[in-house]
PDB file of C-alpha atoms in Angstrom:
ATOM      1  CA  MET A  24     124.910  33.383 156.427  1.00  0.00           C
ATOM      2  CA  ARG A  25     121.317  33.201 155.180  1.00  0.00           C
ATOM      3  CA  LEU A  26     119.135  31.088 152.985  1.00  0.00           C
ATOM      4  CA  LEU A  27     118.731  32.663 149.529  1.00  0.00           C
ATOM      5  CA  TRP A  28     116.464  30.260 147.691  1.00  0.00           C
ATOM      6  CA  ILE A  29     114.652  26.948 147.727  1.00  0.00           C
ATOM      7  CA  GLY A  30     113.424  25.692 144.378  1.00  0.00           C
ATOM      8  CA  GLN A  31     109.955  24.275 143.816  1.00  0.00           C
ATOM      9  CA  GLU A  32     110.945  22.316 140.721  1.00  0.00           C
ATOM     10  CA  ARG A  33     113.913  20.037 140.348  1.00  0.00           C
ATOM     11  CA  THR A  34     114.943  21.254 136.912  1.00  0.00           C
ATOM     12  CA  LYS A  35     118.033  22.790 135.452  1.00  0.00           C
ATOM     13  CA  GLN A  36     115.871  25.602 134.071  1.00  0.00           C
ATOM     14  CA  SER A  37     114.521  26.445 137.535  1.00  0.00           C
ATOM     15  CA  PHE A  38     118.032  26.664 138.898  1.00  0.00           C
ATOM     16  CA  ALA A  39     119.143  28.789 135.916  1.00  0.00           C
ATOM     17  CA  ARG A  40     116.302  31.252 136.594  1.00  0.00           C
ATOM     18  CA  PHE A  41     117.523  31.627 140.174  1.00  0.00           C
ATOM     19  CA  PHE A  42     121.056  32.458 139.054  1.00  0.00           C
ATOM     20  CA  ALA A  43     119.724  34.928 136.484  1.00  0.00           C
ATOM     21  CA  MET A  44     117.541  36.539 139.191  1.00  0.00           C
ATOM     22  CA  ILE A  45     120.422  37.183 141.594  1.00  0.00           C
ATOM     23  CA  GLY A  46     122.926  38.160 138.925  1.00  0.00           C
ATOM     24  CA  THR A  47     126.618  37.563 138.375  1.00  0.00           C
ATOM     25  CA  GLN A  48     127.851  39.885 141.134  1.00  0.00           C
ATOM     26  CA  LEU A  49     125.879  38.128 143.851  1.00  0.00           C
ATOM     27  CA  CYS A  50     126.700  34.677 142.433  1.00  0.00           C
ATOM     28  CA  GLU A  51     130.384  35.475 142.910  1.00  0.00           C
ATOM     29  CA  LYS A  52     129.745  36.325 146.575  1.00  0.00           C
ATOM     30  CA  VAL A  53     127.934  33.070 147.407  1.00  0.00           C
ATOM     31  CA  GLU A  54     130.114  31.173 149.883  1.00  0.00           C
ATOM     32  CA  PHE A  55     128.103  27.934 150.427  1.00  0.00           C
ATOM     33  CA  VAL A  56     125.565  25.956 148.441  1.00  0.00           C
ATOM     34  CA  CYS A  57     123.808  22.924 149.886  1.00  0.00           C
ATOM     35  CA  SER A  58     122.525  20.433 147.320  1.00  0.00           C
ATOM     36  CA  ASP A  59     122.117  16.796 146.547  1.00  0.00           C
ATOM     37  CA  MET A  60     124.373  15.044 144.050  1.00  0.00           C
ATOM     38  CA  TRP A  61     122.191  15.517 141.001  1.00  0.00           C
ATOM     39  CA  LYS A  62     124.621  16.194 138.142  1.00  0.00           C
ATOM     40  CA  PRO A  63     122.751  19.209 136.675  1.00  0.00           C
ATOM     41  CA  TYR A  64     122.845  20.913 140.102  1.00  0.00           C
ATOM     42  CA  LEU A  65     126.555  20.297 140.437  1.00  0.00           C
ATOM     43  CA  GLU A  66     127.200  21.634 136.925  1.00  0.00           C
ATOM     44  CA  MET A  67     125.110  24.774 137.466  1.00  0.00           C
ATOM     45  CA  ILE A  68     126.699  25.516 140.849  1.00  0.00           C
ATOM     46  CA  ALA A  69     130.213  25.130 139.428  1.00  0.00           C
ATOM     47  CA  LEU A  70     129.319  27.362 136.474  1.00  0.00           C
ATOM     48  CA  HIS A  71     127.550  30.161 138.351  1.00  0.00           C
ATOM     49  CA  CYS A  72     129.183  30.088 141.806  1.00  0.00           C
ATOM     50  CA  PRO A  73     132.801  29.118 141.251  1.00  0.00           C
ATOM     51  CA  ASN A  74     133.853  30.489 144.654  1.00  0.00           C
ATOM     52  CA  ALA A  75     131.202  28.590 146.637  1.00  0.00           C
ATOM     53  CA  LEU A  76     131.758  25.466 148.669  1.00  0.00           C
ATOM     54  CA  ASN A  77     129.119  22.922 147.636  1.00  0.00           C
ATOM     55  CA  ILE A  78     127.923  21.034 150.709  1.00  0.00           C
ATOM     56  CA  LEU A  79     126.481  17.645 149.713  1.00  0.00           C
ATOM     57  CA  ASP A  80     123.800  15.961 151.765  1.00  0.00           C
ATOM     58  CA  ARG A  81     124.915  13.010 153.908  1.00  0.00           C
ATOM     59  CA  PHE A  82     122.112  10.697 152.786  1.00  0.00           C
ATOM     60  CA  HIS A  83     123.303  10.565 149.171  1.00  0.00           C
ATOM     61  CA  ILE A  84     126.966  10.258 150.108  1.00  0.00           C
ATOM     62  CA  VAL A  85     126.269   7.302 152.409  1.00  0.00           C
ATOM     63  CA  ALA A  86     123.987   5.687 149.794  1.00  0.00           C
ATOM     64  CA  LYS A  87     126.733   5.895 147.147  1.00  0.00           C
ATOM     65  CA  MET A  88     129.347   4.534 149.552  1.00  0.00           C
ATOM     66  CA  ASN A  89     127.077   1.610 150.505  1.00  0.00           C
ATOM     67  CA  LYS A  90     126.432   0.830 146.854  1.00  0.00           C
ATOM     68  CA  ALA A  91     130.179   0.813 146.142  1.00  0.00           C
ATOM     69  CA  ILE A  92     130.893  -1.462 149.136  1.00  0.00           C
ATOM     70  CA  ASP A  93     128.192  -3.879 148.022  1.00  0.00           C
ATOM     71  CA  GLU A  94     129.540  -3.960 144.442  1.00  0.00           C
ATOM     72  CA  VAL A  95     133.053  -4.728 145.698  1.00  0.00           C
ATOM     73  CA  ARG A  96     131.675  -7.433 148.011  1.00  0.00           C
ATOM     74  CA  ALA A  97     129.736  -9.057 145.146  1.00  0.00           C
ATOM     75  CA  ASP A  98     132.726  -8.857 142.767  1.00  0.00           C
ATOM     76  CA  GLU A  99     135.036 -10.375 145.378  1.00  0.00           C
ATOM     77  CA  THR A 100     132.562 -13.169 146.102  1.00  0.00           C
ATOM     78  CA  ARG A 101     132.506 -14.068 142.400  1.00  0.00           C
ATOM     79  CA  ARG A 102     136.298 -13.828 142.121  1.00  0.00           C
ATOM     80  CA  MET A 103     136.860 -16.031 145.153  1.00  0.00           C
ATOM     81  CA  SER A 104     134.438 -18.656 143.819  1.00  0.00           C
ATOM     82  CA  ARG A 105     136.212 -18.688 140.430  1.00  0.00           C
ATOM     83  CA  GLU A 106     139.589 -19.135 142.128  1.00  0.00           C
ATOM     84  CA  GLY A 107     138.361 -22.026 144.257  1.00  0.00           C
ATOM     85  CA  TYR A 108     138.173 -20.203 147.603  1.00  0.00           C
ATOM     86  CA  GLU A 109     135.252 -20.476 149.938  1.00  0.00           C
ATOM     87  CA  PRO A 110     133.264 -17.286 149.278  1.00  0.00           C
ATOM     88  CA  VAL A 111     133.322 -15.918 152.852  1.00  0.00           C
ATOM     89  CA  LEU A 112     131.705 -12.697 151.691  1.00  0.00           C
ATOM     90  CA  LYS A 113     128.623 -14.423 150.285  1.00  0.00           C
ATOM     91  CA  LYS A 114     125.484 -13.384 152.157  1.00  0.00           C
ATOM     92  CA  SER A 115     127.537 -10.868 154.141  1.00  0.00           C
ATOM     93  CA  ARG A 116     125.972  -7.769 152.640  1.00  0.00           C
ATOM     94  CA  TRP A 117     124.241  -6.546 155.762  1.00  0.00           C
ATOM     95  CA  CYS A 118     127.171  -7.370 158.024  1.00  0.00           C
ATOM     96  CA  LEU A 119     129.355  -5.072 155.941  1.00  0.00           C
ATOM     97  CA  LEU A 120     126.779  -2.298 155.538  1.00  0.00           C
ATOM     98  CA  LYS A 121     125.522  -2.125 159.129  1.00  0.00           C
ATOM     99  CA  ARG A 122     126.763   0.574 161.426  1.00  0.00           C
ATOM    100  CA  ARG A 123     129.762  -0.633 163.409  1.00  0.00           C
ATOM    101  CA  VAL A 124     127.959  -0.589 166.751  1.00  0.00           C
ATOM    102  CA  TYR A 125     125.245  -2.918 165.420  1.00  0.00           C
ATOM    103  CA  ARG A 126     127.671  -5.075 163.431  1.00  0.00           C
ATOM    104  CA  LEU A 127     129.755  -5.908 166.489  1.00  0.00           C
ATOM    105  CA  GLY A 128     126.734  -6.563 168.651  1.00  0.00           C
ATOM    106  CA  LEU A 129     124.815  -8.786 166.242  1.00  0.00           C
ATOM    107  CA  SER A 130     127.336 -10.336 163.904  1.00  0.00           C
ATOM    108  CA  GLY A 131     130.294 -11.219 166.053  1.00  0.00           C
ATOM    109  CA  HIS A 132     133.423  -9.258 166.764  1.00  0.00           C
ATOM    110  CA  GLY A 133     135.455  -8.194 163.769  1.00  0.00           C
ATOM    111  CA  PHE A 134     133.667 -10.114 161.008  1.00  0.00           C
ATOM    112  CA  ALA A 135     134.016  -7.271 158.502  1.00  0.00           C
ATOM    113  CA  THR A 136     137.725  -6.908 159.259  1.00  0.00           C
ATOM    114  CA  GLN A 137     138.327 -10.621 158.799  1.00  0.00           C
ATOM    115  CA  ALA A 138     136.255 -10.767 155.614  1.00  0.00           C
ATOM    116  CA  ALA A 139     138.000  -7.698 154.214  1.00  0.00           C
ATOM    117  CA  SER A 140     141.368  -9.402 154.621  1.00  0.00           C
ATOM    118  CA  PHE A 141     140.335 -11.798 151.818  1.00  0.00           C
ATOM    119  CA  MET A 142     139.499  -8.992 149.423  1.00  0.00           C
ATOM    120  CA  VAL A 143     141.812  -7.684 146.749  1.00  0.00           C
ATOM    121  CA  ALA A 144     142.472  -3.949 147.030  1.00  0.00           C
ATOM    122  CA  ALA A 145     141.287  -2.080 143.961  1.00  0.00           C
TER     123      ALA A 145
END
């Protein structure tokens, strides 16, 4: 395994030039591609390296997961308020998004588990 290329520009055209430079035969032999989750990158990799496993960076995966958790928390807080329940998830954003080791140490044992029991599964 070896590094083939690092782009200087974050453009679809730059990536297309790389694939043109190495040619179709080499593209078919590429086994792994490491990229972020930028849609043009994902499209170009799928188009030019259909046999490659695209390895996504952890930072962007965790960021998207945290955003989704926060959206669910906010939606559930609004739903619970509308239905007359005490919104136990209100102001709980950081308790839910903290790493487990910090959450248990700073926020009390099992808060996220208890709060999650009030949420409706999507």
